[in-house]
């Protein structure tokens, strides 16, 4: 069997040397050479194909990548080779477009009586903030705030209100923030905030507009010195999130300050999600932050279909929760 596999590998190598298209996917199943190499579990061939330019994130008709094939065989070595190729590329074609218009966000009530936040994607409304995220947000607030040296006088910044799930948890702390700044751009969300009393809450400041208008404004000296910073802006690409990362060192007050973000990019596929998670950590590390990760179980409950299309953008059973802090060496520079 090993001889047969080696022969196949040699034949594929010869085809590549003769100019065979590395991007080819068969018509029947959409399988690429990288899928085939992962299926026969030939690590050397996988490396060769990637070196020749094979797409690490190519998907077949069932939306499986070669990394998924490797995982199905529990072949961690080949999976890591493919994942690391994705990390080196620094990008993924499955990130959501940044071409959402802010008017396309809408707050609605579903058939279960729950508030949901919808955005228009390819002409259809997709829920991007619903009740299934409450567990994530609650654990995020706990990780951000528990045993914080300034727990009695926290200054909090949240970028992206959505349904206000995480903001309600911040306000529900035994000692609510002494300053709670929320940046929100979507008109329909802002109207929802007015109807639900957020504009009247004490020590809450609402900034209407995109975060770039405030955080990157050198004349606005109030947007700094936060103990807690969180962001969840569904309608932006990873490149926008990375730009936000670059602002974090100037937003945090000191080495005790903590930062988190909704880690949802690529969460329709284990490989994509792993790549985005790793890239996020690398970029934060380059800015002088270290990240601690926690796993949150978000597997489906018995109420199948309850969350409708809101889970289409996050179909994995595990959420990777990030908590980042400034490295002491960075602060001392």
mmCIF file with all atom_site columns, C-alpha atoms in Angstrom, residues 6-204:
data_model
loop_
_atom_site.group_PDB
_atom_site.id
_atom_site.type_symbol
_atom_site.label_atom_id
_atom_site.label_alt_id
_atom_site.label_comp_id
_atom_site.label_asym_id
_atom_site.label_entity_id
_atom_site.label_seq_id
_atom_site.pdbx_PDB_ins_code
_atom_site.Cartn_x
_atom_site.Cartn_y
_atom_site.Cartn_z
_atom_site.occupancy
_atom_site.B_iso_or_equiv
_atom_site.pdbx_formal_charge
_atom_site.auth_seq_id
_atom_site.auth_comp_id
_atom_site.auth_asym_id
_atom_site.auth_atom_id
_atom_site.pdbx_PDB_model_num
ATOM 1   C CA . UNK A 1 6   ? 4.516   6.669  -3.165  1.00 0.00 ? 6   UNK A CA 1
ATOM 2   C CA . UNK A 1 7   ? 3.870   5.909  -6.824  1.00 0.00 ? 7   UNK A CA 1
ATOM 3   C CA . UNK A 1 8   ? 0.840   8.223  -6.829  1.00 0.00 ? 8   UNK A CA 1
ATOM 4   C CA . UNK A 1 9   ? 2.904   10.929 -5.156  1.00 0.00 ? 9   UNK A CA 1
ATOM 5   C CA . UNK A 1 10  ? 5.659   10.551 -7.749  1.00 0.00 ? 10  UNK A CA 1
ATOM 6   C CA . UNK A 1 11  ? 3.159   10.735 -10.607 1.00 0.00 ? 11  UNK A CA 1
ATOM 7   C CA . UNK A 1 12  ? 1.582   13.893 -9.182  1.00 0.00 ? 12  UNK A CA 1
ATOM 8   C CA . UNK A 1 13  ? 5.014   15.450 -8.719  1.00 0.00 ? 13  UNK A CA 1
ATOM 9   C CA . UNK A 1 14  ? 5.850   14.654 -12.338 1.00 0.00 ? 14  UNK A CA 1
ATOM 10  C CA . UNK A 1 15  ? 2.594   16.235 -13.522 1.00 0.00 ? 15  UNK A CA 1
ATOM 11  C CA . UNK A 1 16  ? 3.385   19.405 -11.613 1.00 0.00 ? 16  UNK A CA 1
ATOM 12  C CA . UNK A 1 17  ? 6.845   19.533 -13.132 1.00 0.00 ? 17  UNK A CA 1
ATOM 13  C CA . UNK A 1 18  ? 5.175   19.286 -16.556 1.00 0.00 ? 18  UNK A CA 1
ATOM 14  C CA . UNK A 1 19  ? 2.987   22.304 -15.826 1.00 0.00 ? 19  UNK A CA 1
ATOM 15  C CA . UNK A 1 20  ? -0.243  20.731 -14.570 1.00 0.00 ? 20  UNK A CA 1
ATOM 16  C CA . UNK A 1 21  ? -2.506  23.387 -12.960 1.00 0.00 ? 21  UNK A CA 1
ATOM 17  C CA . UNK A 1 22  ? -2.086  23.302 -9.188  1.00 0.00 ? 22  UNK A CA 1
ATOM 18  C CA . UNK A 1 23  ? -5.512  24.895 -8.743  1.00 0.00 ? 23  UNK A CA 1
ATOM 19  C CA . UNK A 1 24  ? -7.417  22.097 -10.551 1.00 0.00 ? 24  UNK A CA 1
ATOM 20  C CA . UNK A 1 25  ? -10.538 20.684 -8.844  1.00 0.00 ? 25  UNK A CA 1
ATOM 21  C CA . UNK A 1 26  ? -12.452 17.800 -10.382 1.00 0.00 ? 26  UNK A CA 1
ATOM 22  C CA . UNK A 1 27  ? -15.967 18.361 -11.643 1.00 0.00 ? 27  UNK A CA 1
ATOM 23  C CA . UNK A 1 28  ? -17.547 15.443 -9.814  1.00 0.00 ? 28  UNK A CA 1
ATOM 24  C CA . UNK A 1 29  ? -16.649 16.387 -6.246  1.00 0.00 ? 29  UNK A CA 1
ATOM 25  C CA . UNK A 1 30  ? -14.618 19.579 -6.379  1.00 0.00 ? 30  UNK A CA 1
ATOM 26  C CA . UNK A 1 31  ? -11.564 17.790 -5.026  1.00 0.00 ? 31  UNK A CA 1
ATOM 27  C CA . UNK A 1 32  ? -8.146  19.398 -5.446  1.00 0.00 ? 32  UNK A CA 1
ATOM 28  C CA . UNK A 1 33  ? -4.718  17.726 -5.499  1.00 0.00 ? 33  UNK A CA 1
ATOM 29  C CA . UNK A 1 34  ? -4.273  18.927 -1.910  1.00 0.00 ? 34  UNK A CA 1
ATOM 30  C CA . UNK A 1 35  ? -7.477  17.123 -0.905  1.00 0.00 ? 35  UNK A CA 1
ATOM 31  C CA . UNK A 1 36  ? -6.133  13.961 -2.541  1.00 0.00 ? 36  UNK A CA 1
ATOM 32  C CA . UNK A 1 37  ? -2.766  14.274 -0.815  1.00 0.00 ? 37  UNK A CA 1
ATOM 33  C CA . UNK A 1 38  ? -4.487  14.665 2.545   1.00 0.00 ? 38  UNK A CA 1
ATOM 34  C CA . UNK A 1 39  ? -6.721  11.674 1.775   1.00 0.00 ? 39  UNK A CA 1
ATOM 35  C CA . UNK A 1 40  ? -3.772  9.374  1.108   1.00 0.00 ? 40  UNK A CA 1
ATOM 36  C CA . UNK A 1 41  ? -2.069  10.944 4.153   1.00 0.00 ? 41  UNK A CA 1
ATOM 37  C CA . UNK A 1 42  ? 1.179   11.753 2.382   1.00 0.00 ? 42  UNK A CA 1
ATOM 38  C CA . UNK A 1 43  ? 2.754   14.611 4.330   1.00 0.00 ? 43  UNK A CA 1
ATOM 39  C CA . UNK A 1 44  ? 5.625   15.109 1.890   1.00 0.00 ? 44  UNK A CA 1
ATOM 40  C CA . UNK A 1 45  ? 3.193   15.494 -1.013  1.00 0.00 ? 45  UNK A CA 1
ATOM 41  C CA . UNK A 1 46  ? 1.061   17.933 0.987   1.00 0.00 ? 46  UNK A CA 1
ATOM 42  C CA . UNK A 1 47  ? 4.157   20.059 1.612   1.00 0.00 ? 47  UNK A CA 1
ATOM 43  C CA . UNK A 1 48  ? 5.149   19.863 -2.060  1.00 0.00 ? 48  UNK A CA 1
ATOM 44  C CA . UNK A 1 49  ? 1.707   20.987 -3.240  1.00 0.00 ? 49  UNK A CA 1
ATOM 45  C CA . UNK A 1 50  ? 1.643   23.889 -0.807  1.00 0.00 ? 50  UNK A CA 1
ATOM 46  C CA . UNK A 1 51  ? 5.148   24.923 -1.845  1.00 0.00 ? 51  UNK A CA 1
ATOM 47  C CA . UNK A 1 52  ? 3.973   24.891 -5.467  1.00 0.00 ? 52  UNK A CA 1
ATOM 48  C CA . UNK A 1 53  ? 1.083   27.226 -4.634  1.00 0.00 ? 53  UNK A CA 1
ATOM 49  C CA . UNK A 1 54  ? -1.851  24.948 -3.784  1.00 0.00 ? 54  UNK A CA 1
ATOM 50  C CA . UNK A 1 55  ? -4.682  26.808 -2.056  1.00 0.00 ? 55  UNK A CA 1
ATOM 51  C CA . UNK A 1 56  ? -4.713  25.779 1.605   1.00 0.00 ? 56  UNK A CA 1
ATOM 52  C CA . UNK A 1 57  ? -8.335  26.953 1.916   1.00 0.00 ? 57  UNK A CA 1
ATOM 53  C CA . UNK A 1 58  ? -9.831  25.398 -1.226  1.00 0.00 ? 58  UNK A CA 1
ATOM 54  C CA . UNK A 1 59  ? -13.150 23.699 -0.470  1.00 0.00 ? 59  UNK A CA 1
ATOM 55  C CA . UNK A 1 60  ? -14.858 20.823 -2.248  1.00 0.00 ? 60  UNK A CA 1
ATOM 56  C CA . UNK A 1 61  ? -18.574 20.698 -3.027  1.00 0.00 ? 61  UNK A CA 1
ATOM 57  C CA . UNK A 1 62  ? -19.287 19.616 0.554   1.00 0.00 ? 62  UNK A CA 1
ATOM 58  C CA . UNK A 1 63  ? -17.348 22.679 1.798   1.00 0.00 ? 63  UNK A CA 1
ATOM 59  C CA . UNK A 1 64  ? -14.553 20.546 3.203   1.00 0.00 ? 64  UNK A CA 1
ATOM 60  C CA . UNK A 1 65  ? -10.935 21.679 3.031   1.00 0.00 ? 65  UNK A CA 1
ATOM 61  C CA . UNK A 1 66  ? -7.894  19.441 2.836   1.00 0.00 ? 66  UNK A CA 1
ATOM 62  C CA . UNK A 1 67  ? -7.417  20.306 6.504   1.00 0.00 ? 67  UNK A CA 1
ATOM 63  C CA . UNK A 1 68  ? -10.837 18.826 7.235   1.00 0.00 ? 68  UNK A CA 1
ATOM 64  C CA . UNK A 1 69  ? -9.804  15.667 5.402   1.00 0.00 ? 69  UNK A CA 1
ATOM 65  C CA . UNK A 1 70  ? -6.677  15.437 7.562   1.00 0.00 ? 70  UNK A CA 1
ATOM 66  C CA . UNK A 1 71  ? -8.761  15.894 10.708  1.00 0.00 ? 71  UNK A CA 1
ATOM 67  C CA . UNK A 1 72  ? -11.138 13.131 9.609   1.00 0.00 ? 72  UNK A CA 1
ATOM 68  C CA . UNK A 1 73  ? -8.150  10.762 9.713   1.00 0.00 ? 73  UNK A CA 1
ATOM 69  C CA . UNK A 1 74  ? -6.976  12.279 13.001  1.00 0.00 ? 74  UNK A CA 1
ATOM 70  C CA . UNK A 1 75  ? -3.747  13.188 11.213  1.00 0.00 ? 75  UNK A CA 1
ATOM 71  C CA . UNK A 1 76  ? -2.524  16.114 13.266  1.00 0.00 ? 76  UNK A CA 1
ATOM 72  C CA . UNK A 1 77  ? 0.792   16.419 11.435  1.00 0.00 ? 77  UNK A CA 1
ATOM 73  C CA . UNK A 1 78  ? -0.775  17.010 8.017   1.00 0.00 ? 78  UNK A CA 1
ATOM 74  C CA . UNK A 1 79  ? -3.464  19.243 9.506   1.00 0.00 ? 79  UNK A CA 1
ATOM 75  C CA . UNK A 1 80  ? -0.795  21.461 11.094  1.00 0.00 ? 80  UNK A CA 1
ATOM 76  C CA . UNK A 1 81  ? 1.126   21.691 7.819   1.00 0.00 ? 81  UNK A CA 1
ATOM 77  C CA . UNK A 1 82  ? -2.009  22.969 6.055   1.00 0.00 ? 82  UNK A CA 1
ATOM 78  C CA . UNK A 1 83  ? -2.988  25.245 8.948   1.00 0.00 ? 83  UNK A CA 1
ATOM 79  C CA . UNK A 1 84  ? 0.479   26.767 9.118   1.00 0.00 ? 84  UNK A CA 1
ATOM 80  C CA . UNK A 1 85  ? 0.329   27.493 5.392   1.00 0.00 ? 85  UNK A CA 1
ATOM 81  C CA . UNK A 1 86  ? -2.859  29.424 6.064   1.00 0.00 ? 86  UNK A CA 1
ATOM 82  C CA . UNK A 1 87  ? -1.228  31.325 8.908   1.00 0.00 ? 87  UNK A CA 1
ATOM 83  C CA . UNK A 1 88  ? 1.705   32.268 6.688   1.00 0.00 ? 88  UNK A CA 1
ATOM 84  C CA . UNK A 1 89  ? -0.620  33.522 3.988   1.00 0.00 ? 89  UNK A CA 1
ATOM 85  C CA . UNK A 1 90  ? -2.197  35.819 6.577   1.00 0.00 ? 90  UNK A CA 1
ATOM 86  C CA . UNK A 1 91  ? -5.559  35.922 4.834   1.00 0.00 ? 91  UNK A CA 1
ATOM 87  C CA . UNK A 1 92  ? -8.644  33.843 4.118   1.00 0.00 ? 92  UNK A CA 1
ATOM 88  C CA . UNK A 1 93  ? -11.177 34.122 1.358   1.00 0.00 ? 93  UNK A CA 1
ATOM 89  C CA . UNK A 1 94  ? -14.045 33.255 3.668   1.00 0.00 ? 94  UNK A CA 1
ATOM 90  C CA . UNK A 1 95  ? -14.005 36.498 5.646   1.00 0.00 ? 95  UNK A CA 1
ATOM 91  C CA . UNK A 1 96  ? -17.177 38.526 5.402   1.00 0.00 ? 96  UNK A CA 1
ATOM 92  C CA . UNK A 1 97  ? -17.162 41.487 3.077   1.00 0.00 ? 97  UNK A CA 1
ATOM 93  C CA . UNK A 1 98  ? -16.884 44.965 4.541   1.00 0.00 ? 98  UNK A CA 1
ATOM 94  C CA . UNK A 1 99  ? -19.367 46.228 1.994   1.00 0.00 ? 99  UNK A CA 1
ATOM 95  C CA . UNK A 1 100 ? -22.332 46.109 4.400   1.00 0.00 ? 100 UNK A CA 1
ATOM 96  C CA . UNK A 1 101 ? -24.143 49.412 4.566   1.00 0.00 ? 101 UNK A CA 1
ATOM 97  C CA . UNK A 1 102 ? -24.943 50.470 8.099   1.00 0.00 ? 102 UNK A CA 1
ATOM 98  C CA . UNK A 1 103 ? -28.584 50.977 7.152   1.00 0.00 ? 103 UNK A CA 1
ATOM 99  C CA . UNK A 1 104 ? -28.841 47.224 6.510   1.00 0.00 ? 104 UNK A CA 1
ATOM 100 C CA . UNK A 1 105 ? -28.752 46.383 10.211  1.00 0.00 ? 105 UNK A CA 1
ATOM 101 C CA . UNK A 1 106 ? -32.139 45.813 11.821  1.00 0.00 ? 106 UNK A CA 1
ATOM 102 C CA . UNK A 1 107 ? -33.431 44.859 15.259  1.00 0.00 ? 107 UNK A CA 1
ATOM 103 C CA . UNK A 1 108 ? -36.354 42.430 15.122  1.00 0.00 ? 108 UNK A CA 1
ATOM 104 C CA . UNK A 1 109 ? -38.302 39.942 17.244  1.00 0.00 ? 109 UNK A CA 1
ATOM 105 C CA . UNK A 1 110 ? -38.366 36.318 16.111  1.00 0.00 ? 110 UNK A CA 1
ATOM 106 C CA . UNK A 1 111 ? -41.109 33.720 16.535  1.00 0.00 ? 111 UNK A CA 1
ATOM 107 C CA . UNK A 1 112 ? -39.726 32.790 19.962  1.00 0.00 ? 112 UNK A CA 1
ATOM 108 C CA . UNK A 1 113 ? -40.177 36.372 21.213  1.00 0.00 ? 113 UNK A CA 1
ATOM 109 C CA . UNK A 1 114 ? -36.437 37.025 21.262  1.00 0.00 ? 114 UNK A CA 1
ATOM 110 C CA . UNK A 1 115 ? -34.774 40.205 20.048  1.00 0.00 ? 115 UNK A CA 1
ATOM 111 C CA . UNK A 1 116 ? -32.465 39.479 17.139  1.00 0.00 ? 116 UNK A CA 1
ATOM 112 C CA . UNK A 1 117 ? -30.064 41.674 15.189  1.00 0.00 ? 117 UNK A CA 1
ATOM 113 C CA . UNK A 1 118 ? -30.233 41.107 11.435  1.00 0.00 ? 118 UNK A CA 1
ATOM 114 C CA . UNK A 1 119 ? -27.996 42.162 8.562   1.00 0.00 ? 119 UNK A CA 1
ATOM 115 C CA . UNK A 1 120 ? -28.660 41.751 4.869   1.00 0.00 ? 120 UNK A CA 1
ATOM 116 C CA . UNK A 1 121 ? -26.330 39.241 3.230   1.00 0.00 ? 121 UNK A CA 1
ATOM 117 C CA . UNK A 1 122 ? -26.773 38.553 -0.477  1.00 0.00 ? 122 UNK A CA 1
ATOM 118 C CA . UNK A 1 123 ? -30.357 39.781 -0.352  1.00 0.00 ? 123 UNK A CA 1
ATOM 119 C CA . UNK A 1 124 ? -31.340 37.728 2.704   1.00 0.00 ? 124 UNK A CA 1
ATOM 120 C CA . UNK A 1 125 ? -31.599 38.694 6.369   1.00 0.00 ? 125 UNK A CA 1
ATOM 121 C CA . UNK A 1 126 ? -29.163 36.818 8.589   1.00 0.00 ? 126 UNK A CA 1
ATOM 122 C CA . UNK A 1 127 ? -29.240 36.984 12.383  1.00 0.00 ? 127 UNK A CA 1
ATOM 123 C CA . UNK A 1 128 ? -25.825 38.040 13.677  1.00 0.00 ? 128 UNK A CA 1
ATOM 124 C CA . UNK A 1 129 ? -26.628 38.647 17.324  1.00 0.00 ? 129 UNK A CA 1
ATOM 125 C CA . UNK A 1 130 ? -29.010 36.297 19.081  1.00 0.00 ? 130 UNK A CA 1
ATOM 126 C CA . UNK A 1 131 ? -29.572 34.544 22.359  1.00 0.00 ? 131 UNK A CA 1
ATOM 127 C CA . UNK A 1 132 ? -27.167 31.674 21.702  1.00 0.00 ? 132 UNK A CA 1
ATOM 128 C CA . UNK A 1 133 ? -24.314 34.175 22.178  1.00 0.00 ? 133 UNK A CA 1
ATOM 129 C CA . UNK A 1 134 ? -25.332 35.006 25.755  1.00 0.00 ? 134 UNK A CA 1
ATOM 130 C CA . UNK A 1 135 ? -23.167 32.249 27.215  1.00 0.00 ? 135 UNK A CA 1
ATOM 131 C CA . UNK A 1 136 ? -20.159 33.547 25.300  1.00 0.00 ? 136 UNK A CA 1
ATOM 132 C CA . UNK A 1 137 ? -20.766 37.123 26.406  1.00 0.00 ? 137 UNK A CA 1
ATOM 133 C CA . UNK A 1 138 ? -21.317 36.181 30.050  1.00 0.00 ? 138 UNK A CA 1
ATOM 134 C CA . UNK A 1 139 ? -18.078 34.203 30.200  1.00 0.00 ? 139 UNK A CA 1
ATOM 135 C CA . UNK A 1 140 ? -16.264 37.005 28.392  1.00 0.00 ? 140 UNK A CA 1
ATOM 136 C CA . UNK A 1 141 ? -17.378 39.551 30.988  1.00 0.00 ? 141 UNK A CA 1
ATOM 137 C CA . UNK A 1 142 ? -16.365 37.219 33.797  1.00 0.00 ? 142 UNK A CA 1
ATOM 138 C CA . UNK A 1 143 ? -12.913 36.680 32.280  1.00 0.00 ? 143 UNK A CA 1
ATOM 139 C CA . UNK A 1 144 ? -12.497 40.409 31.714  1.00 0.00 ? 144 UNK A CA 1
ATOM 140 C CA . UNK A 1 145 ? -13.700 41.584 35.106  1.00 0.00 ? 145 UNK A CA 1
ATOM 141 C CA . UNK A 1 146 ? -13.266 38.908 37.764  1.00 0.00 ? 146 UNK A CA 1
ATOM 142 C CA . UNK A 1 147 ? -10.378 39.583 40.149  1.00 0.00 ? 147 UNK A CA 1
ATOM 143 C CA . UNK A 1 148 ? -9.561  42.783 38.305  1.00 0.00 ? 148 UNK A CA 1
ATOM 144 C CA . UNK A 1 149 ? -7.528  45.093 40.591  1.00 0.00 ? 149 UNK A CA 1
ATOM 145 C CA . UNK A 1 150 ? -9.881  47.941 39.678  1.00 0.00 ? 150 UNK A CA 1
ATOM 146 C CA . UNK A 1 151 ? -13.130 45.980 39.918  1.00 0.00 ? 151 UNK A CA 1
ATOM 147 C CA . UNK A 1 152 ? -14.766 48.729 41.981  1.00 0.00 ? 152 UNK A CA 1
ATOM 148 C CA . UNK A 1 153 ? -13.934 51.511 39.513  1.00 0.00 ? 153 UNK A CA 1
ATOM 149 C CA . UNK A 1 154 ? -13.787 50.000 36.037  1.00 0.00 ? 154 UNK A CA 1
ATOM 150 C CA . UNK A 1 155 ? -13.687 52.113 32.892  1.00 0.00 ? 155 UNK A CA 1
ATOM 151 C CA . UNK A 1 156 ? -15.173 50.069 30.034  1.00 0.00 ? 156 UNK A CA 1
ATOM 152 C CA . UNK A 1 157 ? -15.195 50.587 26.267  1.00 0.00 ? 157 UNK A CA 1
ATOM 153 C CA . UNK A 1 158 ? -17.397 48.449 24.009  1.00 0.00 ? 158 UNK A CA 1
ATOM 154 C CA . UNK A 1 159 ? -17.356 48.863 20.240  1.00 0.00 ? 159 UNK A CA 1
ATOM 155 C CA . UNK A 1 160 ? -20.481 47.453 18.594  1.00 0.00 ? 160 UNK A CA 1
ATOM 156 C CA . UNK A 1 161 ? -23.673 47.345 20.686  1.00 0.00 ? 161 UNK A CA 1
ATOM 157 C CA . UNK A 1 162 ? -25.734 44.834 18.678  1.00 0.00 ? 162 UNK A CA 1
ATOM 158 C CA . UNK A 1 163 ? -28.496 43.757 21.068  1.00 0.00 ? 163 UNK A CA 1
ATOM 159 C CA . UNK A 1 164 ? -26.554 45.000 24.073  1.00 0.00 ? 164 UNK A CA 1
ATOM 160 C CA . UNK A 1 165 ? -25.942 41.517 25.457  1.00 0.00 ? 165 UNK A CA 1
ATOM 161 C CA . UNK A 1 166 ? -22.436 42.195 26.717  1.00 0.00 ? 166 UNK A CA 1
ATOM 162 C CA . UNK A 1 167 ? -23.281 45.753 27.765  1.00 0.00 ? 167 UNK A CA 1
ATOM 163 C CA . UNK A 1 168 ? -26.116 44.452 29.933  1.00 0.00 ? 168 UNK A CA 1
ATOM 164 C CA . UNK A 1 169 ? -23.689 42.045 31.581  1.00 0.00 ? 169 UNK A CA 1
ATOM 165 C CA . UNK A 1 170 ? -21.264 44.915 32.236  1.00 0.00 ? 170 UNK A CA 1
ATOM 166 C CA . UNK A 1 171 ? -24.089 46.917 33.803  1.00 0.00 ? 171 UNK A CA 1
ATOM 167 C CA . UNK A 1 172 ? -25.143 43.884 35.835  1.00 0.00 ? 172 UNK A CA 1
ATOM 168 C CA . UNK A 1 173 ? -21.812 43.599 37.651  1.00 0.00 ? 173 UNK A CA 1
ATOM 169 C CA . UNK A 1 174 ? -21.962 43.874 41.442  1.00 0.00 ? 174 UNK A CA 1
ATOM 170 C CA . UNK A 1 175 ? -20.118 47.148 40.951  1.00 0.00 ? 175 UNK A CA 1
ATOM 171 C CA . UNK A 1 176 ? -21.064 48.566 37.523  1.00 0.00 ? 176 UNK A CA 1
ATOM 172 C CA . UNK A 1 177 ? -18.444 50.533 35.576  1.00 0.00 ? 177 UNK A CA 1
ATOM 173 C CA . UNK A 1 178 ? -17.813 54.097 36.719  1.00 0.00 ? 178 UNK A CA 1
ATOM 174 C CA . UNK A 1 179 ? -17.528 54.901 33.007  1.00 0.00 ? 179 UNK A CA 1
ATOM 175 C CA . UNK A 1 180 ? -19.107 52.849 30.222  1.00 0.00 ? 180 UNK A CA 1
ATOM 176 C CA . UNK A 1 181 ? -18.451 54.069 26.674  1.00 0.00 ? 181 UNK A CA 1
ATOM 177 C CA . UNK A 1 182 ? -20.297 52.456 23.751  1.00 0.00 ? 182 UNK A CA 1
ATOM 178 C CA . UNK A 1 183 ? -19.471 53.159 20.106  1.00 0.00 ? 183 UNK A CA 1
ATOM 179 C CA . UNK A 1 184 ? -22.238 52.223 17.664  1.00 0.00 ? 184 UNK A CA 1
ATOM 180 C CA . UNK A 1 185 ? -22.764 53.225 14.033  1.00 0.00 ? 185 UNK A CA 1
ATOM 181 C CA . UNK A 1 186 ? -25.953 51.492 12.867  1.00 0.00 ? 186 UNK A CA 1
ATOM 182 C CA . UNK A 1 187 ? -28.979 53.855 12.923  1.00 0.00 ? 187 UNK A CA 1
ATOM 183 C CA . UNK A 1 188 ? -31.481 51.075 13.685  1.00 0.00 ? 188 UNK A CA 1
ATOM 184 C CA . UNK A 1 189 ? -29.362 49.853 16.585  1.00 0.00 ? 189 UNK A CA 1
ATOM 185 C CA . UNK A 1 190 ? -29.074 53.402 17.933  1.00 0.00 ? 190 UNK A CA 1
ATOM 186 C CA . UNK A 1 191 ? -32.859 53.709 17.764  1.00 0.00 ? 191 UNK A CA 1
ATOM 187 C CA . UNK A 1 192 ? -33.174 50.415 19.659  1.00 0.00 ? 192 UNK A CA 1
ATOM 188 C CA . UNK A 1 193 ? -30.802 51.798 22.310  1.00 0.00 ? 193 UNK A CA 1
ATOM 189 C CA . UNK A 1 194 ? -32.991 54.874 22.716  1.00 0.00 ? 194 UNK A CA 1
ATOM 190 C CA . UNK A 1 195 ? -36.145 52.783 23.068  1.00 0.00 ? 195 UNK A CA 1
ATOM 191 C CA . UNK A 1 196 ? -34.547 50.558 25.696  1.00 0.00 ? 196 UNK A CA 1
ATOM 192 C CA . UNK A 1 197 ? -33.272 53.427 27.831  1.00 0.00 ? 197 UNK A CA 1
ATOM 193 C CA . UNK A 1 198 ? -29.548 53.290 27.207  1.00 0.00 ? 198 UNK A CA 1
ATOM 194 C CA . UNK A 1 199 ? -29.285 57.020 26.613  1.00 0.00 ? 199 UNK A CA 1
ATOM 195 C CA . UNK A 1 200 ? -30.606 57.653 30.132  1.00 0.00 ? 200 UNK A CA 1
ATOM 196 C CA . UNK A 1 201 ? -28.367 55.209 31.981  1.00 0.00 ? 201 UNK A CA 1
ATOM 197 C CA . UNK A 1 202 ? -25.981 56.861 34.455  1.00 0.00 ? 202 UNK A CA 1
ATOM 198 C CA . UNK A 1 203 ? -22.260 56.795 33.630  1.00 0.00 ? 203 UNK A CA 1
ATOM 199 C CA . UNK A 1 204 ? -22.990 55.498 30.099  1.00 0.00 ? 204 UNK A CA 1
#
